Coordinates of C-alpha atoms and ligand atoms in Angstrom, one line a residue:
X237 CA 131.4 17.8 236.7
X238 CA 128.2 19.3 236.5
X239 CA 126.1 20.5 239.5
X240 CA 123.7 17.0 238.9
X241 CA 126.6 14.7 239.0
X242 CA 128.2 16.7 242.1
X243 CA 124.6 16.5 244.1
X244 CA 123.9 13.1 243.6
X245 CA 121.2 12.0 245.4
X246 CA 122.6 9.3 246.9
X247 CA 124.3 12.1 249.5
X248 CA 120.7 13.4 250.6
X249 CA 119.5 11.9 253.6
X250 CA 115.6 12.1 252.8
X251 CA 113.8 14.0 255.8
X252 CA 110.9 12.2 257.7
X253 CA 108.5 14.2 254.9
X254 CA 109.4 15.5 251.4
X255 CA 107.2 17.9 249.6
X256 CA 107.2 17.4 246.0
X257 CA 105.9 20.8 245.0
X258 CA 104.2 20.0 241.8
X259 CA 102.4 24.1 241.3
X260 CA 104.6 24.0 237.7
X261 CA 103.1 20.7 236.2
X262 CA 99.8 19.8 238.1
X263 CA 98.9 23.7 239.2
X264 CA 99.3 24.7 235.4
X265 CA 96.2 22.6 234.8
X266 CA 94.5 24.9 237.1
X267 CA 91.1 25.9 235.3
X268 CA 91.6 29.3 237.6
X269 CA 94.2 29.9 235.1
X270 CA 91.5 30.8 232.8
X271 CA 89.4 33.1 234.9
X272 CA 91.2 35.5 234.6
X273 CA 92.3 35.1 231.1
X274 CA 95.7 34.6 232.0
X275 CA 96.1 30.4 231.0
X276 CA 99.8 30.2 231.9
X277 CA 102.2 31.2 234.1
X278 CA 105.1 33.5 233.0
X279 CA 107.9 32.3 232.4
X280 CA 108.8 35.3 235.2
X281 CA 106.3 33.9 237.2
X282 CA 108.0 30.4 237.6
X283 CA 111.6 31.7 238.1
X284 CA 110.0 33.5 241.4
X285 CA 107.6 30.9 242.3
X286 CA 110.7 28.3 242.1
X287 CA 112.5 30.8 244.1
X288 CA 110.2 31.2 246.5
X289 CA 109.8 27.3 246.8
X290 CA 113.5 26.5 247.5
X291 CA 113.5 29.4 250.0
X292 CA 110.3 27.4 252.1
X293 CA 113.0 24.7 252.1
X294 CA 111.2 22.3 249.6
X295 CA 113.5 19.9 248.1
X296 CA 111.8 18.5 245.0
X297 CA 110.7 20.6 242.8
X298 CA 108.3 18.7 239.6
X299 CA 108.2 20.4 236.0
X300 CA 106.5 19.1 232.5
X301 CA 109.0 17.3 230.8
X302 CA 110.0 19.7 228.0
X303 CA 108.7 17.7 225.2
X304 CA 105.5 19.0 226.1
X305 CA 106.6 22.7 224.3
X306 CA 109.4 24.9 223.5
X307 CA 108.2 27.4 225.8
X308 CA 108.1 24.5 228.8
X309 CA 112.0 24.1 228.1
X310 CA 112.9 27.0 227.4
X311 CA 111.1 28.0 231.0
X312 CA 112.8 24.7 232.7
X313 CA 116.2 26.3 231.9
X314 CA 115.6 29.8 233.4
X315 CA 113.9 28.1 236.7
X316 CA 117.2 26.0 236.5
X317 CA 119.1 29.1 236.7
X318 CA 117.7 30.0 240.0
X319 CA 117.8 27.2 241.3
X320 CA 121.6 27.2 240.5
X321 CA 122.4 30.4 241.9
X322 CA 120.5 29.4 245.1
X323 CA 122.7 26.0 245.9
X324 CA 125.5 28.0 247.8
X325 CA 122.8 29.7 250.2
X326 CA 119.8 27.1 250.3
X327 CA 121.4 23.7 249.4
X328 CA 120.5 21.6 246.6
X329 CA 116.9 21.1 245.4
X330 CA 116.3 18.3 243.1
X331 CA 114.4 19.3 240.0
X332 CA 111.8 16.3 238.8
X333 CA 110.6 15.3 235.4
X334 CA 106.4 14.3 235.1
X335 CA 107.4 11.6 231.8
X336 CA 105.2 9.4 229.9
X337 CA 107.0 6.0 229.6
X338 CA 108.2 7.1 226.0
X339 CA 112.3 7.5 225.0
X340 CA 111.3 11.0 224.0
X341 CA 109.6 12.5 227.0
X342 CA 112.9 10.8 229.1
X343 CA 115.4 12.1 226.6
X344 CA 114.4 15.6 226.0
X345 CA 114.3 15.4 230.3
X346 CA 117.5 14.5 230.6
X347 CA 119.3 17.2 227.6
X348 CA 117.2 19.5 229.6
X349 CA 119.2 18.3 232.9
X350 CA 116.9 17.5 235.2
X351 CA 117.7 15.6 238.5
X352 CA 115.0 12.9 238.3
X353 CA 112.3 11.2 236.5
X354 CA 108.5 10.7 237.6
X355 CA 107.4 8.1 235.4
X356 CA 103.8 7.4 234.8
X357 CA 101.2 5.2 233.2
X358 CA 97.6 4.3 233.3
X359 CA 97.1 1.2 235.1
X360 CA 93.4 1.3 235.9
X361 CA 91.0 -0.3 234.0
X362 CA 89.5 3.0 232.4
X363 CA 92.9 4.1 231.8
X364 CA 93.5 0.8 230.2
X365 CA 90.6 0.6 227.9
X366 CA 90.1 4.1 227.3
X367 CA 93.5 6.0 227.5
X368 CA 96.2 3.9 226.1
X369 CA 94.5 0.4 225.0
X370 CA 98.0 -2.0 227.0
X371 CA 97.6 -4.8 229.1
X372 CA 98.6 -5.0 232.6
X373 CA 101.5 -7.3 231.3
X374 CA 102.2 -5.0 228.0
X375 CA 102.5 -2.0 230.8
X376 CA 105.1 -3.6 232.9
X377 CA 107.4 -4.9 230.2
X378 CA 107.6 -1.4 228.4
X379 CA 107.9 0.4 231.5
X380 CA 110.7 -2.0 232.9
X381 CA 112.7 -2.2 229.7
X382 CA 112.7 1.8 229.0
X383 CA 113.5 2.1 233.0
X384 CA 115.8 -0.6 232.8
X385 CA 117.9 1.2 230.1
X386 CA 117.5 4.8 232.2
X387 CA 119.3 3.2 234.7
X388 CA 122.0 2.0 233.6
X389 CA 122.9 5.3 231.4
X390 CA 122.2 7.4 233.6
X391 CA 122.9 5.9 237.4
X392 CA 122.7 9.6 238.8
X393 CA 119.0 9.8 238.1
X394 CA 116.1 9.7 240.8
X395 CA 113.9 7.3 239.4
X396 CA 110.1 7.3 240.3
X397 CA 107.3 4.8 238.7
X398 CA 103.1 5.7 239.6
X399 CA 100.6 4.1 238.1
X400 CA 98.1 6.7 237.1
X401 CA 94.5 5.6 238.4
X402 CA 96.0 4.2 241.3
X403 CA 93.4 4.1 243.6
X404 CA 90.6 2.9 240.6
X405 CA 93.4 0.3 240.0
X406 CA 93.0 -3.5 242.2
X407 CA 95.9 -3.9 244.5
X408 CA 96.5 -7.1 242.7
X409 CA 97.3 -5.3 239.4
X410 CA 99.5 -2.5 240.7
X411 CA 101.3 -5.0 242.2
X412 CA 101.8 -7.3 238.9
X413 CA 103.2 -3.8 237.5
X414 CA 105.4 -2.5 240.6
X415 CA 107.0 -5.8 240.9
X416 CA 108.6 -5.1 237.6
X417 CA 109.3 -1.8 238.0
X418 CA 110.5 -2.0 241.9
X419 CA 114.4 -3.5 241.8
X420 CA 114.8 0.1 239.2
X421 CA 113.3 2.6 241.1
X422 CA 113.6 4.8 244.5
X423 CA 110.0 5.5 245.0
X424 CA 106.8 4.2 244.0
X425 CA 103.6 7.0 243.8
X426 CA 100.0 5.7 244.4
X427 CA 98.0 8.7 242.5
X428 CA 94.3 9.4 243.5
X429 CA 93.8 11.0 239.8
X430 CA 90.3 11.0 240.4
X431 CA 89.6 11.7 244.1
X432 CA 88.1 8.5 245.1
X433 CA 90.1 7.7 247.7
X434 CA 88.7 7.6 251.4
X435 CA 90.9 8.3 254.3
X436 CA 90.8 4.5 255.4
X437 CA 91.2 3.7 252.0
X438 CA 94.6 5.6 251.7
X439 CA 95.7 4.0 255.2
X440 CA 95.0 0.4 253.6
X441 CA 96.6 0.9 250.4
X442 CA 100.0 3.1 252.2
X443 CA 100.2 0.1 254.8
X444 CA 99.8 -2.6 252.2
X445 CA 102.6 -0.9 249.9
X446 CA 104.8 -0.8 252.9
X447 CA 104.8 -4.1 253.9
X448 CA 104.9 -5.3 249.8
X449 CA 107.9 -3.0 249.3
X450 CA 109.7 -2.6 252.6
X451 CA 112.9 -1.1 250.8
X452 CA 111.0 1.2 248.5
X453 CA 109.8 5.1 249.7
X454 CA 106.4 5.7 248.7
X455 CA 105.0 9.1 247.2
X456 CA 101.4 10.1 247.1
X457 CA 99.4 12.6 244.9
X458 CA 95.5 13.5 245.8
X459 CA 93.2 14.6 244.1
X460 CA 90.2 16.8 245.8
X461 CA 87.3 15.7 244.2
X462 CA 85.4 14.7 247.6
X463 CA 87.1 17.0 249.3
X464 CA 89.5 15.0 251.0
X465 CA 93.3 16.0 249.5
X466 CA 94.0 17.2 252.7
X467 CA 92.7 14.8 255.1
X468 CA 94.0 11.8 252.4
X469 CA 97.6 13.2 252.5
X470 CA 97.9 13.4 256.4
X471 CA 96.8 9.8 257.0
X472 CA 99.4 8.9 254.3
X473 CA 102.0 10.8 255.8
X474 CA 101.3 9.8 259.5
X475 CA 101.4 5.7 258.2
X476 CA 104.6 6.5 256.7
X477 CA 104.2 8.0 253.4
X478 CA 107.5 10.2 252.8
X479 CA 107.0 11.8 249.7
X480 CA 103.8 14.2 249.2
X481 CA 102.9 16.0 246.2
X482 CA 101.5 19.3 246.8
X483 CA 100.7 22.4 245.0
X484 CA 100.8 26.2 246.7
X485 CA 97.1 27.0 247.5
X486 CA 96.1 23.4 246.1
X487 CA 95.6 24.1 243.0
X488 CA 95.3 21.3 240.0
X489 CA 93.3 19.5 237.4
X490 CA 89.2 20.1 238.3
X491 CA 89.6 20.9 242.1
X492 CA 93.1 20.2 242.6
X493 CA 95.2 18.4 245.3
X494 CA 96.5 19.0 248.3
X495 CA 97.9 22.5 249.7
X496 CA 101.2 22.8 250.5
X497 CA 100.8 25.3 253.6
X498 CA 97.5 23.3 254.4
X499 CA 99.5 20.3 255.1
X500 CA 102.4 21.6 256.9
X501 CA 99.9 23.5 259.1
X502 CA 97.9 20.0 260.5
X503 CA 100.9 18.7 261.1
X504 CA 101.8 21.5 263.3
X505 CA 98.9 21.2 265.2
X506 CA 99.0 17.6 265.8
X507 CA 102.4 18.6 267.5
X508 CA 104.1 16.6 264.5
X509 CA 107.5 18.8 264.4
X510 CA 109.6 15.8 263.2
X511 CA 108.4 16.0 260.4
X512 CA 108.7 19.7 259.6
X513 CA 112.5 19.4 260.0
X514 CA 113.5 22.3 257.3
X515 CA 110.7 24.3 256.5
X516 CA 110.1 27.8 257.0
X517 CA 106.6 27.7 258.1
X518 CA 106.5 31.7 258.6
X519 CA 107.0 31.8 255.0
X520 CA 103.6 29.8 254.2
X521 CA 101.2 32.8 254.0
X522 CA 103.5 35.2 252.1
X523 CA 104.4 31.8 249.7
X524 CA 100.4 31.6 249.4
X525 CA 99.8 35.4 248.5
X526 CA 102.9 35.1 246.0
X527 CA 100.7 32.3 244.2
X528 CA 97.5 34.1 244.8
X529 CA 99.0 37.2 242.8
X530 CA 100.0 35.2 240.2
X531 CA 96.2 33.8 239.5
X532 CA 95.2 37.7 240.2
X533 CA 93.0 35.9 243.3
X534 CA 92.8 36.5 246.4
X535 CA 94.4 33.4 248.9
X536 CA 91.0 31.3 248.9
X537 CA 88.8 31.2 252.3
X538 CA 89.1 27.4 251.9
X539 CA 92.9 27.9 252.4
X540 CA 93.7 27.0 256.3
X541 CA 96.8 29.6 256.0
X542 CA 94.3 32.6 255.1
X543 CA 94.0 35.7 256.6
X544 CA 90.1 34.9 256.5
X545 CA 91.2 32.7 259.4
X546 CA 92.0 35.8 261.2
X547 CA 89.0 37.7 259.8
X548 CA 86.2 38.2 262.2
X549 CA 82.6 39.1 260.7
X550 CA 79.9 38.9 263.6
X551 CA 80.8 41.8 266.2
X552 CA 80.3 39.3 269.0
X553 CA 83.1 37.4 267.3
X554 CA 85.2 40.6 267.0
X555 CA 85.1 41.8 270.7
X556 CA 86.0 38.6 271.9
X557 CA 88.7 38.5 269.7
X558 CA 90.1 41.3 271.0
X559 CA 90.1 40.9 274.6
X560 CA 91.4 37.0 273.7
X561 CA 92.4 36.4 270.2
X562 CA 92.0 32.5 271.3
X563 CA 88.2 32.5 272.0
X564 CA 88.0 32.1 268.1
X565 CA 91.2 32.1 266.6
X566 CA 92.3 28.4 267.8
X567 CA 95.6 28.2 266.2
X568 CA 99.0 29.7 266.1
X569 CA 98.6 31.2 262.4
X570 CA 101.0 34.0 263.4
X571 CA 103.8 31.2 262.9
X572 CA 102.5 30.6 259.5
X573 CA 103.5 34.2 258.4
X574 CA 99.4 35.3 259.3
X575 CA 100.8 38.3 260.9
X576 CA 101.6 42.0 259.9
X577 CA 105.6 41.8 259.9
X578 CA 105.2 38.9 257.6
X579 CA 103.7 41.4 254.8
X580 CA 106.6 42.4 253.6
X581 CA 105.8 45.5 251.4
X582 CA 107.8 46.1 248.5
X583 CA 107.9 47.4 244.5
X584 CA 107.3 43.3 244.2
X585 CA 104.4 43.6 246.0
X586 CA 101.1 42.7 243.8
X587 CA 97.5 44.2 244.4
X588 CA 96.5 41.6 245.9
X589 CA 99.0 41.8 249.0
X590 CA 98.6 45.6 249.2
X591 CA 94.6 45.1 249.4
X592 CA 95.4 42.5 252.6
X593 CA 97.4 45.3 254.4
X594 CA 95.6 48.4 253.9
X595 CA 92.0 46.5 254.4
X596 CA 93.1 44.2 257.4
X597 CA 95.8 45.5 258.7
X598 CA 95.4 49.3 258.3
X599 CA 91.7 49.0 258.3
X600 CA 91.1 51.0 254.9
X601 CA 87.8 50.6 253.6
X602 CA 88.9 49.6 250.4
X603 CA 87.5 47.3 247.5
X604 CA 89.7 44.9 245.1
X605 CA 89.6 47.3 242.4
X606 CA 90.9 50.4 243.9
X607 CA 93.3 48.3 245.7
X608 CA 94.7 47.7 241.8
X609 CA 95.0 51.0 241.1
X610 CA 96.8 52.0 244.4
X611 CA 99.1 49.1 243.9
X612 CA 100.2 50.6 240.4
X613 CA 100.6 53.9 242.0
X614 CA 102.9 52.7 244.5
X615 CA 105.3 50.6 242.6
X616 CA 106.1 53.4 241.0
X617 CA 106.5 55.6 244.0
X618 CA 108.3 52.8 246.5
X619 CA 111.9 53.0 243.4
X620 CA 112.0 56.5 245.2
X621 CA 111.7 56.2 248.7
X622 CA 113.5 57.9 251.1
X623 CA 116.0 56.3 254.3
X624 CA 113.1 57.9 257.1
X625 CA 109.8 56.4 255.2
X626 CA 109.2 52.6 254.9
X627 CA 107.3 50.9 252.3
X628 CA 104.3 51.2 254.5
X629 CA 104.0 54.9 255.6
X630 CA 104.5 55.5 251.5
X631 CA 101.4 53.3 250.8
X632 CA 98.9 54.4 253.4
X633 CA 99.7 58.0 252.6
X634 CA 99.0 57.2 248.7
X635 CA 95.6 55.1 250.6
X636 CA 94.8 58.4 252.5
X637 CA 95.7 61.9 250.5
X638 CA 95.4 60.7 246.5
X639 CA 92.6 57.8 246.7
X640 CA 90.9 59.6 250.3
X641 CA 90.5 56.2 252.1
X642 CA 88.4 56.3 255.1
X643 CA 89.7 54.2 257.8
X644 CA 87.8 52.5 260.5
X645 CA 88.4 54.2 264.0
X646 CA 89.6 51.5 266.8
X647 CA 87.8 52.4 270.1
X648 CA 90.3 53.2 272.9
X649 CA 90.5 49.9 274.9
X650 CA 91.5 48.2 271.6
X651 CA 93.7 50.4 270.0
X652 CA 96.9 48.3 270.1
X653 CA 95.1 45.2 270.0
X654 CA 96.0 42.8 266.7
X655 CA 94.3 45.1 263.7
X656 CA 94.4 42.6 260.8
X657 CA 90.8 41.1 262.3
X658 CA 89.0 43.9 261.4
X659 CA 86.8 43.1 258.6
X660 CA 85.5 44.8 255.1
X661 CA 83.4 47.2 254.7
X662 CA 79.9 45.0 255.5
X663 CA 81.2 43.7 258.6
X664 CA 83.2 46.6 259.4
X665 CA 79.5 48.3 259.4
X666 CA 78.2 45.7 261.7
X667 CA 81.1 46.4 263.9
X668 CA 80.6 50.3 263.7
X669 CA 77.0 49.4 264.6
X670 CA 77.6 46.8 267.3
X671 CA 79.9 49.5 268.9
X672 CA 77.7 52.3 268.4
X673 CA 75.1 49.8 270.6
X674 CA 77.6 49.3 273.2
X675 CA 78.1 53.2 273.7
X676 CA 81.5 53.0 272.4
X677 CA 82.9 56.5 270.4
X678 CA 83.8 56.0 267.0
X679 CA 84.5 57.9 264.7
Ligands
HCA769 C1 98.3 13.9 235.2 C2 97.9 12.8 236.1 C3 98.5 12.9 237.5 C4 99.9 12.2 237.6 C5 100.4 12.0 239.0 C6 101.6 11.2 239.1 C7 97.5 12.1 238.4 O1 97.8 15.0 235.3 O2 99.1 13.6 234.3 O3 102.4 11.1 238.1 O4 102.0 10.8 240.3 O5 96.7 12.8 239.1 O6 97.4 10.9 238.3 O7 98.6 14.2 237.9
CU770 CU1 97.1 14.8 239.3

């Protein structure tokens, strides 16, 4: 038996929200791919972002089916791999195909041995006329018929239809197609492709497709266009949408869709633990800096689980801060991994996690480029280290004697307050200043 027929999904009891983390098919058409001239992700990069997913305690995991390249396959298999070696520790994660309603995208899918299918097809108007040219009537009956036929070959498949455009297409005429396609499937996906949807809009359509298909689990996808990934995929969730599809840090075609971590986080603070049933939340900043390394990018300041959340620029700010962390820091990001025992240092650890530590935690004055050039010096140093040094010690004595990093003095009173809020070296200057004001000593 293989490990797809012995996890069937018919054993998984669905929690009240699954994460389909889509970072591998959607994030990859991330134009910050390019800014950096780096356009895909390793294959070394997936196996430990697909790692680090199943960790989180995300379930479904969606990939390109592997008709799209050679490379895409041969990728799919080594992600498979770890997701296979993780099953004894982690459980089983189910490992989703994005397929055009075409036998080949579904077959090379299912030689690959994936768990599921996400179908999908163009059911808007523009999609219609400018995309694939098929009728609203042509679109249901080759999208039943191939289904159809998956089914019945292949019972231990997830099945999942959306039609693309979903929110450009009238209710009337996703409707004529998901009545088709509903007695074959186990979810149905209502994809903002565009970002038009409003959050009213999204509470309309979610309680509409729950009351047209009581039996069915619906699965949502947004776009941020407006803006409004985040705010579209809580109202979804809170009127009973199950499945989400998110990418780490957001990331997608043109502005991408919803974050991951930005997700779980609202929920948090609208007190909705039900639905956070098997996620490790502490991991959601370290899972965000792993990504952020990838794209050689820092974790955007847009991103709710940021350190720039915890980053204090006027000096006003800053004192208060320290005597209350509350009086501007509103929310428990510590419990989202925002915190110094969180940054795990390591010979893993990119630039871009070793710039965070020594500049917010350690208070380095320290720019993104010398941060690069420490990070190389201590990967090689941290294979060596020694049972009395940690990984830290060993960096900020690279920081201090061989780069001759100034750090920013913490006035008494504050000393063993939370460091990571001190700031860069323009506010950190303010700070000095505001201090120096005050009558405080620094050095
Ligand atoms: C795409 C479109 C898609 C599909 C989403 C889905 C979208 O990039 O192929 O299949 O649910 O936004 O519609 O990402
Ligand atoms: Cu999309």
């Amino acid at each position: 038996m293989t490990p797809n027929e012995m996890f069937n999904f018919e054993n998984y009891t669905p929690r009240l929200l699954e994460i389909i983390d889509t970072t591998l098919r959607e994030g990859s058409q991330t134009s910050l791919l390019h800014d950096h001239y780096k356009y895909f992700f390793s294959q070394e990069d997936k196996r430990e972002i697909v790692r680090a997913l199943i960790i989180y305690g995300v379930k479904f995991i969606e990939f390109f089916a592997p008709i799209v390249s050679q490379r895409e396959a041969d990728d799919f298999a080594a992600c498979k791999a770890v997701r296979d070696n993780l099953i004894t520790q982690k459980g089983y994660t189910f490992l989703l195909a994005h397929v055009r309603c075409h036998p080949d995208d579904v077959q090379s899918a299912i030689d690959a041995g994936f768990d599921g299918l996400n179908f999908y097809f163009g059911t808007s108007p523009k999609s219609r006329t400018s995309s694939h040219g098929k009728d609203l009537d042509e679109i249901a009956r080759r999208a039943q018929s191939l289904i159809e036929q998956v089914k019945r070959d292949y019972p231990h498949l997830i099945l999942r239809f959306s039609g693309e455009d979903a929110f450009r297409t009238p209710f009337d005429d996703l409707c004529r197609v998901y009545d088709a396609i509903a007695p074959l499937v186990s979810r149905v996906g209502t994809p903002d492709t565009v970002g038009v949807a409003t959050p009213s809009g999204v509470v309309q359509r979610v309680e509409n497709l729950r009351k047209r298909y009581p039996n069915l689990d619906l699965e949502g996808h947004f776009h941020d266009d407006r803006g409004f990934a985040l705010i579209n995929a809580l109202e979804a969730v809170k009127h009973g949408m199950r499945y989400i599809n998110t990418t780490l840090l957001g990331i997608g075609e043109r502005s991408g869709i919803t974050s991951m971590t930005a997700l779980l986080y609202n929920l948090f603070i609208d007190h909705d633990y039900d639905r956070l049933e098997g996620y490790n939340l502490r991991g959601s900043y370290p899972i965000n800096v792993l990504l952020a390394s990838k794209l050689k990018k820092l974790v955007q300041s847009k991103e709710p689980v940021s350190l720039t959340n915890r980053t204090h620029m006027a000096g006003v700010h800053q004192k208060a801060v320290l005597n209350d962390a509350e009086t501007y820091e509103p929310f428990p990001l510590d419990q989202f991994g925002v915190s110094e025992s969180e940054i795990l240092l390591g010979p893993l650890s990119g630039w871009n996690v070793i710039y965070y530590f020594l500049k917010e935690i350690k208070y380095y004055q320290i720019d993104e480029a010398t941060a690069k050039k420490i990070a190389h010096t201590f990967k090689e140093r941290v294979y060596g280290i020694g049972e009395d040094e940690s990984p830290a010690e060993v960096l900020c004595e690279i920081a201090e004697n061989e780069f001759g990093l100034e750090r920013l003095a913490i006035p008494e009173p504050y000393r063993d307050a939370v460091v990571q809020r001190m700031t860069g070296t323009t506010n950190s200057n303010q700070w000095l200043e505001a201090e120096h004001k005050n009558g405080t000593h620094v050095r």
